[in-house]
Short mmCIF file of C-alpha atoms in Angstrom, two decimals:
data_model
loop_
_atom_site.label_atom_id
_atom_site.label_comp_id
_atom_site.label_asym_id
_atom_site.label_seq_id
_atom_site.Cartn_x
_atom_site.Cartn_y
_atom_site.Cartn_z
CA UNK A 1170 89.87 91.94 87.48
CA UNK A 1171 87.32 94.24 89.10
CA UNK A 1172 84.29 92.61 87.47
CA UNK A 1173 81.65 91.78 90.04
CA UNK A 1174 83.67 93.40 92.81
CA UNK A 1175 81.79 95.56 95.31
CA UNK A 1176 84.04 97.88 97.30
CA UNK A 1177 83.18 98.81 100.86
CA UNK A 1178 84.62 101.97 102.38
CA UNK A 1179 84.77 102.03 106.17
CA UNK A 1180 84.86 105.65 107.23
CA UNK A 1181 83.07 106.42 103.98
CA UNK A 1182 81.67 109.67 105.35
CA UNK A 1183 85.18 111.06 105.98
CA UNK A 1184 87.04 113.10 103.40
CA UNK A 1185 89.40 110.38 102.17
CA UNK A 1186 86.75 107.67 102.08
CA UNK A 1187 84.19 109.83 100.30
CA UNK A 1188 86.76 110.96 97.75
CA UNK A 1189 87.81 107.41 96.89
CA UNK A 1190 84.19 106.22 96.80
CA UNK A 1191 83.28 109.07 94.46
CA UNK A 1192 86.00 108.15 91.98
CA UNK A 1193 85.25 104.42 92.08
CA UNK A 1194 81.53 104.97 91.63
CA UNK A 1195 82.33 107.29 88.72
CA UNK A 1196 84.26 104.36 87.20
CA UNK A 1197 81.17 102.13 87.47
CA UNK A 1198 82.28 100.18 90.55
CA UNK A 1199 79.52 99.43 93.11
CA UNK A 1200 80.47 101.06 96.41
CA UNK A 1201 79.06 100.69 99.93
CA UNK A 1202 79.87 103.57 102.26
CA UNK A 1203 80.25 102.51 105.86
CA UNK A 1204 79.87 104.63 108.96
CA UNK A 1205 79.18 104.06 112.64
CA UNK A 1206 75.81 105.68 111.88
CA UNK A 1207 73.89 104.02 109.02
CA UNK A 1208 71.76 107.11 108.44
CA UNK A 1209 74.84 109.30 107.95
CA UNK A 1210 76.25 106.75 105.51
CA UNK A 1211 72.98 106.66 103.57
CA UNK A 1212 72.89 110.46 103.40
CA UNK A 1213 76.49 110.60 102.17
CA UNK A 1214 75.72 107.93 99.57
CA UNK A 1215 72.76 109.96 98.28
CA UNK A 1216 74.99 113.04 98.01
CA UNK A 1217 77.52 111.13 95.93
CA UNK A 1218 74.82 109.71 93.66
CA UNK A 1219 73.42 113.20 93.11
CA UNK A 1220 76.88 114.65 92.46
CA UNK A 1221 77.73 111.90 89.99
CA UNK A 1222 74.42 112.41 88.16
CA UNK A 1223 75.59 116.01 87.58
CA UNK A 1224 78.87 114.70 86.20
CA UNK A 1225 77.44 112.30 83.64
CA UNK A 1226 77.04 109.14 85.73
CA UNK A 1227 73.28 108.88 86.31
CA UNK A 1228 73.45 105.22 87.36
CA UNK A 1229 76.21 105.33 90.00
CA UNK A 1230 75.87 102.48 92.48
CA UNK A 1231 76.56 103.95 95.91
CA UNK A 1232 74.75 102.82 99.02
CA UNK A 1233 75.29 103.50 102.71
CA UNK A 1234 75.20 101.21 105.75
CA UNK A 1235 76.68 100.83 109.18
CA UNK A 1236 80.29 99.60 109.14
CA UNK A 1237 79.41 95.96 109.88
CA UNK A 1238 76.85 95.73 107.07
CA UNK A 1239 79.25 97.59 104.76
CA UNK A 1240 81.97 95.04 105.51
CA UNK A 1241 79.62 92.07 105.13
CA UNK A 1242 78.21 93.23 101.77
CA UNK A 1243 81.56 94.06 100.15
CA UNK A 1244 84.17 91.92 98.43
CA UNK A 1245 87.05 94.29 99.14
CA UNK A 1246 86.95 96.62 102.11
CA UNK A 1247 88.87 99.88 102.37
CA UNK A 1248 89.63 101.20 105.86
CA UNK A 1249 89.61 105.00 105.56
CA UNK A 1250 89.03 105.58 109.25
CA UNK A 1251 90.77 107.92 111.69
CA UNK A 1252 93.97 106.66 113.29
CA UNK A 1253 92.34 107.22 116.67
CA UNK A 1254 90.31 104.06 117.25
CA UNK A 1255 91.66 102.30 114.15
CA UNK A 1256 92.47 98.95 115.76
CA UNK A 1257 89.33 98.90 117.92
CA UNK A 1258 87.05 99.55 114.95
CA UNK A 1259 88.67 96.85 112.83
CA UNK A 1260 88.69 94.31 115.67
CA UNK A 1261 84.89 94.66 115.99
CA UNK A 1262 84.53 93.76 112.29
CA UNK A 1263 86.84 90.73 112.30
CA UNK A 1264 84.12 88.22 111.39
CA UNK A 1265 82.68 90.36 108.55
CA UNK A 1266 86.20 90.94 107.17
CA UNK A 1267 87.27 87.28 107.46
CA UNK A 1268 88.78 85.98 104.21
CA UNK A 1269 88.68 89.37 102.52
CA UNK A 1270 91.24 91.83 101.24
CA UNK A 1271 91.26 94.85 103.55
CA UNK A 1272 92.93 97.94 102.10
CA UNK A 1273 94.31 100.14 104.85
CA UNK A 1274 94.90 103.78 103.92
CA UNK A 1275 95.26 105.18 107.42
CA UNK A 1276 98.08 107.63 108.21
CA UNK A 1277 99.35 107.76 111.81
CA UNK A 1278 100.28 111.44 111.87
CA UNK A 1279 100.17 114.08 114.58
CA UNK A 1280 100.06 117.86 114.28
CA UNK A 1281 102.22 120.05 116.49
CA UNK A 1282 103.28 123.68 116.65
CA UNK A 1283 106.01 123.06 114.09
CA UNK A 1284 103.87 121.06 111.70
CA UNK A 1285 102.89 117.46 111.01
CA UNK A 1286 104.95 114.59 112.39
CA UNK A 1287 104.80 110.78 112.27
CA UNK A 1288 103.37 108.94 115.26
CA UNK A 1289 105.03 105.86 116.71
CA UNK A 1290 103.11 102.66 116.01
CA UNK A 1291 104.05 99.60 118.03
CA UNK A 1292 103.33 97.25 115.12
CA UNK A 1293 105.38 99.42 112.71
CA UNK A 1294 102.45 100.82 110.74
CA UNK A 1295 98.68 101.11 110.67
CA UNK A 1296 98.61 98.35 108.05
CA UNK A 1297 100.60 95.97 110.25
CA UNK A 1298 98.37 96.85 113.18
CA UNK A 1299 95.36 95.96 111.01
CA UNK A 1300 96.96 92.64 110.12
CA UNK A 1301 97.55 91.93 113.82
CA UNK A 1302 93.89 92.49 114.75
CA UNK A 1303 92.54 90.84 111.57
CA UNK A 1304 94.55 87.61 111.23
CA UNK A 1305 91.82 86.12 109.01
CA UNK A 1306 92.02 88.97 106.47
CA UNK A 1307 94.70 89.91 103.95
CA UNK A 1308 95.83 93.49 104.56
CA UNK A 1309 97.08 95.67 101.73
CA UNK A 1310 98.36 99.20 102.30
CA UNK A 1311 97.45 101.77 99.63
CA UNK A 1312 95.95 105.22 98.89
CA UNK A 1313 97.87 106.92 101.71
CA UNK A 1314 99.20 109.81 99.70
CA UNK A 1315 96.19 110.68 97.54
CA UNK A 1316 94.79 114.14 98.24
CA UNK A 1317 91.18 114.01 99.45
CA UNK A 1318 90.71 117.52 98.08
CA UNK A 1319 91.74 116.47 94.59
CA UNK A 1320 89.61 113.30 94.76
CA UNK A 1321 86.55 115.33 95.72
CA UNK A 1322 86.99 117.81 92.88
CA UNK A 1323 85.38 116.18 89.84
CA UNK A 1324 86.55 119.12 87.73
CA UNK A 1325 90.03 117.61 88.09
CA UNK A 1326 89.39 114.83 85.62
CA UNK A 1327 92.87 113.32 86.15
CA UNK A 1328 94.31 112.66 89.60
CA UNK A 1329 98.04 113.24 89.14
CA UNK A 1330 99.57 110.69 91.50
CA UNK A 1331 100.92 107.19 91.82
CA UNK A 1332 99.56 104.87 94.50
CA UNK A 1333 102.14 102.68 96.24
CA UNK A 1334 100.55 99.32 97.04
CA UNK A 1335 102.23 97.21 99.73
CA UNK A 1336 101.30 93.69 100.72
CA UNK A 1337 102.22 90.05 100.78
CA UNK A 1338 100.32 88.32 97.99
CA UNK A 1339 100.73 89.25 94.33
CA UNK A 1340 97.08 88.55 93.47
CA UNK A 1341 95.96 90.94 96.21
CA UNK A 1342 98.38 93.74 95.35
CA UNK A 1343 97.42 93.36 91.68
CA UNK A 1344 93.74 93.71 92.60
CA UNK A 1345 94.44 96.90 94.53
CA UNK A 1346 96.62 98.25 91.71
CA UNK A 1347 93.57 97.74 89.47
CA UNK A 1348 91.42 99.63 91.99
CA UNK A 1349 93.95 102.48 91.95
CA UNK A 1350 94.00 102.57 88.17
CA UNK A 1351 90.21 102.74 88.01
CA UNK A 1352 90.73 106.38 89.03
CA UNK A 1353 91.67 108.42 85.94
CA UNK A 1354 95.27 109.63 86.03
CA UNK A 1355 96.36 107.31 88.83
CA UNK A 1356 99.02 104.66 88.39
CA UNK A 1357 99.28 101.84 90.92
CA UNK A 1358 102.70 100.37 91.70
CA UNK A 1359 103.74 97.48 93.92
CA UNK A 1360 105.78 99.12 96.66
CA UNK A 1361 107.10 96.21 98.68
CA UNK A 1362 105.92 93.84 101.40
CA UNK A 1363 103.57 94.86 104.20
CA UNK A 1364 106.55 95.68 106.42
CA UNK A 1365 107.19 98.63 104.14
CA UNK A 1366 103.80 100.26 104.79
CA UNK A 1367 104.93 102.53 107.63
CA UNK A 1368 107.05 104.95 105.66
CA UNK A 1369 104.40 105.29 102.96
CA UNK A 1370 101.81 106.16 105.62
CA UNK A 1371 104.14 108.63 107.32
CA UNK A 1372 105.24 110.24 104.05
CA UNK A 1373 101.86 111.96 104.15
CA UNK A 1374 103.37 114.21 106.86
CA UNK A 1375 105.98 115.39 104.36
CA UNK A 1376 103.29 115.99 101.75
CA UNK A 1377 101.30 118.06 104.25
CA UNK A 1378 104.45 120.13 104.93
CA UNK A 1379 104.78 120.67 101.18
CA UNK A 1380 101.09 121.59 100.94
CA UNK A 1381 101.53 124.24 103.62
CA UNK A 1382 104.69 125.72 102.11
CA UNK A 1383 103.40 125.77 98.53
CA UNK A 1384 99.61 126.06 98.96
CA UNK A 1385 99.04 122.90 96.96
CA UNK A 1386 97.66 119.37 97.32
CA UNK A 1387 100.71 117.22 96.73
CA UNK A 1388 100.89 113.71 95.36
CA UNK A 1389 103.83 111.52 94.36
CA UNK A 1390 105.07 109.94 91.17
CA UNK A 1391 107.73 107.30 90.90
CA UNK A 1392 110.25 107.89 88.11
CA UNK A 1393 112.48 105.34 86.40
CA UNK A 1394 113.17 103.93 82.95
CA UNK A 1395 110.61 101.34 81.91
CA UNK A 1396 107.99 102.27 84.50
CA UNK B 1497 123.91 130.77 97.27
CA UNK B 1498 126.57 128.16 96.54
CA UNK B 1499 129.32 130.65 95.69
CA UNK B 1500 132.50 129.90 97.61
CA UNK B 1501 130.96 126.76 99.11
CA UNK B 1502 133.16 123.66 99.24
CA UNK B 1503 131.22 120.44 99.76
CA UNK B 1504 132.72 117.56 101.68
CA UNK B 1505 131.40 114.05 101.15
CA UNK B 1506 132.04 111.63 104.01
CA UNK B 1507 131.89 108.15 102.55
CA UNK B 1508 132.91 109.70 99.27
CA UNK B 1509 134.33 106.43 97.97
CA UNK B 1510 130.95 104.68 98.30
CA UNK B 1511 128.44 104.57 95.46
CA UNK B 1512 126.07 107.28 96.74
CA UNK B 1513 128.83 109.66 97.83
CA UNK B 1514 130.80 109.28 94.59
CA UNK B 1515 127.70 109.80 92.50
CA UNK B 1516 126.75 113.00 94.29
CA UNK B 1517 130.36 114.25 94.22
CA UNK B 1518 130.54 113.58 90.48
CA UNK B 1519 127.45 115.64 89.76
CA UNK B 1520 128.46 118.52 92.01
CA UNK B 1521 131.96 118.67 90.55
CA UNK B 1522 130.40 118.63 87.08
CA UNK B 1523 128.42 121.70 88.16
CA UNK B 1524 131.65 123.51 89.12
CA UNK B 1525 131.36 123.01 92.88
CA UNK B 1526 134.63 122.21 94.70
CA UNK B 1527 134.28 118.79 96.37
CA UNK B 1528 136.40 117.00 98.95
CA UNK B 1529 135.90 113.23 99.08
CA UNK B 1530 136.35 111.79 102.54
CA UNK B 1531 137.20 108.21 103.47
CA UNK B 1532 138.69 106.41 106.45
CA UNK B 1533 141.70 105.89 104.18
CA UNK B 1534 143.09 109.10 102.67
CA UNK B 1535 144.83 107.24 99.84
CA UNK B 1536 141.55 105.61 98.75
CA UNK B 1537 139.85 109.00 98.79
CA UNK B 1538 142.66 110.53 96.71
CA UNK B 1539 142.44 107.70 94.19
CA UNK B 1540 138.65 108.08 93.93
CA UNK B 1541 139.07 111.84 93.46
CA UNK B 1542 141.53 111.29 90.63
CA UNK B 1543 139.08 108.89 88.95
CA UNK B 1544 136.32 111.49 89.11
CA UNK B 1545 138.60 114.21 87.73
CA UNK B 1546 139.58 111.95 84.83
CA UNK B 1547 135.97 110.96 84.16
CA UNK B 1548 134.83 114.59 84.20
CA UNK B 1549 137.63 115.57 81.80
CA UNK B 1550 136.12 113.04 79.37
CA UNK B 1551 132.71 114.67 79.84
CA UNK B 1552 133.75 118.24 79.10
CA UNK B 1553 134.81 119.44 82.57
CA UNK B 1554 138.63 119.54 82.40
CA UNK B 1555 138.94 121.74 85.50
CA UNK B 1556 136.79 119.79 87.99
CA UNK B 1557 137.85 120.50 91.57
CA UNK B 1558 137.76 117.15 93.37
CA UNK B 1559 140.27 116.22 96.05
CA UNK B 1560 140.44 113.35 98.53
CA UNK B 1561 141.34 113.25 102.21
CA UNK B 1562 140.64 111.30 105.33
CA UNK B 1563 137.22 111.99 106.83
CA UNK B 1564 138.49 114.43 109.48
CA UNK B 1565 140.41 116.55 106.96
CA UNK B 1566 137.46 116.38 104.57
CA UNK B 1567 135.14 117.68 107.30
CA UNK B 1568 137.58 120.41 108.36
CA UNK B 1569 138.17 121.70 104.82
CA UNK B 1570 134.51 121.83 103.78
CA UNK B 1571 131.75 124.39 104.35
CA UNK B 1572 128.92 121.88 104.02
CA UNK B 1573 129.46 118.21 104.77
CA UNK B 1574 127.39 115.36 103.33
CA UNK B 1575 127.29 112.11 105.29
CA UNK B 1576 126.97 109.34 102.69
CA UNK B 1577 128.26 106.63 104.98
CA UNK B 1578 126.91 103.15 105.73
CA UNK B 1579 124.19 102.91 108.36
CA UNK B 1580 126.46 100.50 110.24
CA UNK B 1581 128.79 102.72 112.21
CA UNK B 1582 126.96 105.94 111.26
CA UNK B 1583 126.75 107.47 114.73
CA UNK B 1584 130.27 106.39 115.76
CA UNK B 1585 131.82 107.91 112.64
CA UNK B 1586 130.00 111.21 113.07
CA UNK B 1587 130.75 111.41 116.79
CA UNK B 1588 134.49 111.22 116.02
CA UNK B 1589 134.15 114.27 113.72
CA UNK B 1590 132.13 116.43 116.09
CA UNK B 1591 134.75 119.15 116.41
CA UNK B 1592 135.44 119.38 112.65
CA UNK B 1593 131.67 119.53 111.98
CA UNK B 1594 130.95 122.11 114.70
CA UNK B 1595 128.89 125.04 113.38
CA UNK B 1596 128.39 123.47 109.95
CA UNK B 1597 125.46 122.16 107.99
CA UNK B 1598 125.68 118.38 107.85
CA UNK B 1599 123.54 116.75 105.18
CA UNK B 1600 122.60 113.22 106.15
CA UNK B 1601 121.56 110.92 103.31
CA UNK B 1602 121.84 107.62 105.15
CA UNK B 1603 119.08 105.01 104.80
CA UNK B 1604 118.57 102.58 107.70
CA UNK B 1605 117.40 99.60 105.65
CA UNK B 1606 117.88 95.88 106.00
CA UNK B 1607 117.64 93.12 103.40
CA UNK B 1608 115.83 89.89 104.15
CA UNK B 1609 114.57 86.88 102.23
CA UNK B 1610 111.43 88.75 101.25
CA UNK B 1611 113.17 91.95 100.26
CA UNK B 1612 114.24 95.27 101.77
CA UNK B 1613 112.73 96.49 105.02
CA UNK B 1614 113.12 99.53 107.29
CA UNK B 1615 115.29 99.21 110.39
CA UNK B 1616 114.20 100.57 113.75
CA UNK B 1617 116.16 103.64 114.82
CA UNK B 1618 115.88 104.69 118.45
CA UNK B 1619 116.15 108.39 117.56
CA UNK B 1620 113.50 108.06 114.81
CA UNK B 1621 115.83 108.42 111.85
CA UNK B 1622 119.48 108.49 110.85
CA UNK B 1623 119.21 112.29 110.58
CA UNK B 1624 117.89 112.62 114.13
CA UNK B 1625 120.62 110.28 115.34
CA UNK B 1626 123.17 112.54 113.63
CA UNK B 1627 121.67 115.57 115.35
CA UNK B 1628 121.90 113.77 118.70
CA UNK B 1629 125.62 113.01 118.30
CA UNK B 1630 126.40 116.39 116.67
CA UNK B 1631 124.61 118.95 118.83
CA UNK B 1632 126.91 121.72 117.52
CA UNK B 1633 125.99 121.07 113.87
CA UNK B 1634 122.78 121.70 111.96
CA UNK B 1635 121.55 118.46 110.41
CA UNK B 1636 119.59 118.45 107.18
CA UNK B 1637 118.18 115.24 105.67
CA UNK B 1638 118.33 114.96 101.87
CA UNK B 1639 119.40 112.86 98.84
CA UNK B 1640 117.97 109.63 100.31
CA UNK B 1641 116.06 108.54 97.26
CA UNK B 1642 118.48 109.44 94.47
CA UNK B 1643 119.73 106.41 92.55
CA UNK B 1644 123.52 106.03 92.81
CA UNK B 1645 123.43 104.19 89.47
CA UNK B 1646 121.78 107.11 87.71
CA UNK B 1647 124.11 109.63 89.38
CA UNK B 1648 127.15 107.68 88.19
CA UNK B 1649 125.95 107.49 84.61
CA UNK B 1650 127.01 110.76 83.00
CA UNK B 1651 125.21 109.70 79.81
CA UNK B 1652 122.02 110.40 81.76
CA UNK B 1653 122.32 114.15 81.49
CA UNK B 1654 119.16 114.74 83.56
CA UNK B 1655 118.52 113.00 86.86
CA UNK B 1656 114.74 112.55 86.93
CA UNK B 1657 113.91 112.95 90.60
CA UNK B 1658 112.93 115.38 93.31
CA UNK B 1659 114.98 115.61 96.50
CA UNK B 1660 112.99 116.04 99.71
CA UNK B 1661 114.95 118.27 102.08
CA UNK B 1662 114.03 118.10 105.78
CA UNK B 1663 115.40 120.29 108.54
CA UNK B 1664 114.78 123.02 111.05
CA UNK B 1665 116.19 126.26 109.60
CA UNK B 1666 114.96 127.79 106.37
CA UNK B 1667 118.40 129.14 105.39
CA UNK B 1668 119.87 125.65 105.73
CA UNK B 1669 117.13 123.83 103.84
CA UNK B 1670 117.33 126.48 101.11
CA UNK B 1671 121.09 125.91 100.83
CA UNK B 1672 120.57 122.16 100.44
CA UNK B 1673 117.76 122.72 97.93
CA UNK B 1674 120.30 124.74 95.92
CA UNK B 1675 122.78 121.86 96.19
CA UNK B 1676 120.09 119.48 94.93
CA UNK B 1677 119.25 121.75 92.02
CA UNK B 1678 122.91 122.01 91.01
CA UNK B 1679 122.34 118.50 89.62
CA UNK B 1680 120.64 118.77 86.21
CA UNK B 1681 117.05 117.51 86.26
CA UNK B 1682 116.74 117.49 90.04
CA UNK B 1683 114.24 119.64 91.92
CA UNK B 1684 114.73 120.23 95.64
CA UNK B 1685 111.66 120.62 97.86
CA UNK B 1686 111.33 121.42 101.54
CA UNK B 1687 109.80 118.25 102.99
CA UNK B 1688 109.13 119.18 106.62
CA UNK B 1689 111.02 119.41 109.89
CA UNK B 1690 113.82 117.04 110.88
CA UNK B 1691 111.32 114.79 112.67
CA UNK B 1692 110.00 113.88 109.24
CA UNK B 1693 113.33 112.45 108.00
CA UNK B 1694 112.65 108.83 108.97
CA UNK B 1695 110.00 108.03 106.41
CA UNK B 1696 112.00 109.64 103.61
CA UNK B 1697 115.01 107.50 104.54
CA UNK B 1698 112.92 104.35 104.76
CA UNK B 1699 111.04 105.05 101.52
CA UNK B 1700 114.23 103.90 99.82
CA UNK B 1701 113.15 100.34 100.77
CA UNK B 1702 109.99 100.80 98.69
CA UNK B 1703 112.03 102.16 95.80
CA UNK B 1704 114.34 99.13 95.97
CA UNK B 1705 111.26 96.87 95.85
CA UNK B 1706 110.11 98.77 92.76
CA UNK B 1707 113.60 98.47 91.24
CA UNK B 1708 113.53 94.71 91.68
CA UNK B 1709 110.02 94.26 90.29
CA UNK B 1710 110.54 96.55 87.29
CA UNK B 1711 114.31 96.34 86.66
CA UNK B 1712 114.67 100.09 87.01
CA UNK B 1713 116.36 102.71 89.19
CA UNK B 1714 113.42 104.51 90.71
CA UNK B 1715 113.20 108.08 91.91
CA UNK B 1716 110.30 110.19 93.12
CA UNK B 1717 108.55 113.33 91.97
CA UNK B 1718 106.08 115.37 93.96
CA UNK B 1719 103.01 116.45 92.01
CA UNK B 1720 100.67 119.34 92.78
CA UNK B 1721 99.38 122.55 91.21
CA UNK B 1722 101.86 125.38 91.49
CA UNK B 1723 104.89 123.25 92.34
#
């Protein structure tokens, strides 16, 4: 299902984007890191290639480009950008993202004196906001609850989490489930229609609260007979 | 921590309330089922006592009463009521609930042609709505994602799920974590302040989507080193 698929990662120089890119490249998937600054993206790509060479993947295919070139060159594009500026950044890339699956993993979360809290989003969720500004793309929500710290740590050979994948079309959610399962240890699960993205995004605030209380990097698993 | 604690379950004749009551009574905790109709609550209590006698607990302490008596007689009160009418029901019990921990496990979820979806709540969550109408009580959110079907099935000796417990005061969240862990198999985890209740409530919509796709009764586990 992933054969011939190049994955672009907008915000690929951020912690979440880099971590996902690292794991996909380690799985042999060609990845294009995107950034506002092409030079920063190229530098980050070189770092990942060097790191992967040290971990037994001498031929990792990671390149860097500005966000527009990243979007244009990729078959599936992951938005791992900050919540601040999320809709503006995506709107600028509407033509490059036209007709493509865009995987939104953005968490609208604030940090106050008493800890993390969910931010109100007029559209209901970052993913629904993305769909509103990218009517020609097919938005899938996924990878919200995966620890960037665990992704970055190649000594953790298995990433102990499920990825809830929300979206409208079965073919698209299946593709993103396959992307999730390209990361060792991860299981992808369909988690409902796009209208159910918001609570998955915001659940990251609960995981951050757990991280602080227990000095860990939490993930989630879904239990149930037959899963 | 639970010694001498009687648990009241408002909506104790509904599936979620009955299931929780069953498991707590099986653990030796005195439970009062509440209902609008005292006779229905008494009948449901007798059913649970009979069921527990068949499962090796001949001395289960389950009684039934109308909601106001249930609230007055109990030390901790669980609101397992329908989202419809949630705030009105709690507001009527404000004096009986004064000074007590009220555990809200209500999920504001709708069901449409394309599946379950989260409902907008002006206060942010059912738990925050409860806190708004019960300023003299201390609201804790918990037990949102526990399958009523699994709770009811005493042949499932272990309930394979974590319970995220959200609230303001450590002593109260610790008490509710202890209530969660009175159910075999369940782990309770502090999941953030009360402002983080909404996404835990609404995550039940994702679990219902998973149930439908996979013909299961899903729960969640939190992963992470040291948990």
